[in-house]
Amino acid sequence: MIKEILSPLRPDLTPVQLEQFETYYTMLADWNTRLNLTAIILPEDVAKKHFLDSFAAEPYLKNDASILDLGTGAGFPGIPLLILRPDLHVTLMDSQQKKLVFLDAVLKELNLSAECVHARAEDAGQNPCYRERFDAVLTRAVSGLPVLCELTLPLVKVGGISIAYKGDSTEELAASNNALSVLHATAERVSIPSDYGARELVILTKNGTTPKQYPRKAGTPAKNPL
Ligand code: SAH
């Protein structure tokens, strides 16, 4: 049971939160047989590699922050963070409609609310409803850092942050200097305790407004990174 794995590792979780993680796991395992949501599905692996790993950004999110989980897939890290911090205003975005159907069902079952948006980051970044609207944009397993700079920073408020969940980020950071300078951001890295090899957060701080031409049209950031 997920509850028995999580509870000793995070004794601060309430019975309601533990129950929400249990339900989330059950739905993930069930829908995964049809939707191919994740390769990680054993209870202990889901508890550690998906749920606990998702928690890593929590200390960097201020009270009532508006956060966007971009490329959320099966809901990571957005849903575990929302369970942990119900004060957050969470938007879950993915370019694949089938993921959104799953997320809507999970949120309903968990009795939580979040905005679910079917969009590509490149389009959302040029849409006034989303551009420069978020205190923090989070990405986990979505793309390389130079590409993530262009996909996420247009969506972040000036003064806000973009947090990328990464393994060892040395090389990706070295490749991001141009993107950071063009998009007026600075980077710092924080290591996350983990039993599964190097885990880091790369935290980008947005210091100035994003030039209008970014993000470029869908597909271009990955094809021709800054
Ligand atoms: N964050 C999840 C899923 C990672 S898989 C996790 O950590 O498990 C990457 C997800 O990003 C996929 O669901 C894919 O559809 C989505 N994605 C990739 N590029 C995207 C883009 N440009 N805009 C929106 N979603 C994107």
PDB file of N, CA and C in Angstrom, residues 119-127 130 215-218:
ATOM      1  N   ALA A 119      -2.729  22.275 -24.399  1.00  0.00           N
ATOM      2  CA  ALA A 119      -2.029  23.257 -25.244  1.00  0.00           C
ATOM      3  C   ALA A 119      -0.565  22.890 -25.341  1.00  0.00           C
ATOM      4  N   ARG A 120       0.063  23.411 -26.374  1.00  0.00           N
ATOM      5  CA  ARG A 120       1.524  23.351 -26.457  1.00  0.00           C
ATOM      6  C   ARG A 120       2.078  24.605 -25.820  1.00  0.00           C
ATOM      7  N   ALA A 121       3.214  24.450 -25.170  1.00  0.00           N
ATOM      8  CA  ALA A 121       3.844  25.572 -24.476  1.00  0.00           C
ATOM      9  C   ALA A 121       4.101  26.745 -25.420  1.00  0.00           C
ATOM     10  N   GLU A 122       4.468  26.410 -26.668  1.00  0.00           N
ATOM     11  CA  GLU A 122       4.800  27.474 -27.618  1.00  0.00           C
ATOM     12  C   GLU A 122       3.581  28.346 -27.909  1.00  0.00           C
ATOM     13  N   ASP A 123       2.387  27.730 -27.949  1.00  0.00           N
ATOM     14  CA  ASP A 123       1.168  28.500 -28.201  1.00  0.00           C
ATOM     15  C   ASP A 123       0.719  29.227 -26.934  1.00  0.00           C
ATOM     16  N   ALA A 124       0.760  28.533 -25.799  1.00  0.00           N
ATOM     17  CA  ALA A 124       0.357  29.151 -24.528  1.00  0.00           C
ATOM     18  C   ALA A 124       1.224  30.377 -24.224  1.00  0.00           C
ATOM     19  N   GLY A 125       2.500  30.293 -24.562  1.00  0.00           N
ATOM     20  CA  GLY A 125       3.427  31.380 -24.264  1.00  0.00           C
ATOM     21  C   GLY A 125       3.124  32.661 -25.016  1.00  0.00           C
ATOM     22  N   GLN A 126       2.383  32.547 -26.133  1.00  0.00           N
ATOM     23  CA  GLN A 126       2.000  33.751 -26.890  1.00  0.00           C
ATOM     24  C   GLN A 126       0.539  34.120 -26.633  1.00  0.00           C
ATOM     25  N   ASN A 127      -0.125  33.376 -25.739  1.00  0.00           N
ATOM     26  CA  ASN A 127      -1.539  33.639 -25.435  1.00  0.00           C
ATOM     27  C   ASN A 127      -1.621  34.530 -24.187  1.00  0.00           C
ATOM     28  N   TYR A 130      -2.122  33.283 -20.619  1.00  0.00           N
ATOM     29  CA  TYR A 130      -1.090  32.532 -19.901  1.00  0.00           C
ATOM     30  C   TYR A 130       0.266  33.237 -19.841  1.00  0.00           C
ATOM     31  N   PRO A 215       7.950  32.613 -26.985  1.00  0.00           N
ATOM     32  CA  PRO A 215       8.508  31.471 -27.699  1.00  0.00           C
ATOM     33  C   PRO A 215       8.218  31.532 -29.193  1.00  0.00           C
ATOM     34  N   ARG A 216       9.132  30.946 -29.991  1.00  0.00           N
ATOM     35  CA  ARG A 216       8.896  30.846 -31.424  1.00  0.00           C
ATOM     36  C   ARG A 216       7.842  29.781 -31.691  1.00  0.00           C
ATOM     37  N   LYS A 217       7.465  29.617 -32.967  1.00  0.00           N
ATOM     38  CA  LYS A 217       6.319  28.737 -33.241  1.00  0.00           C
ATOM     39  C   LYS A 217       6.599  27.268 -32.881  1.00  0.00           C
ATOM     40  N   ALA A 218       5.486  26.534 -32.661  1.00  0.00           N
ATOM     41  CA  ALA A 218       5.567  25.154 -32.153  1.00  0.00           C
ATOM     42  C   ALA A 218       6.582  24.322 -32.930  1.00  0.00           C
TER      43      ALA A 218
END
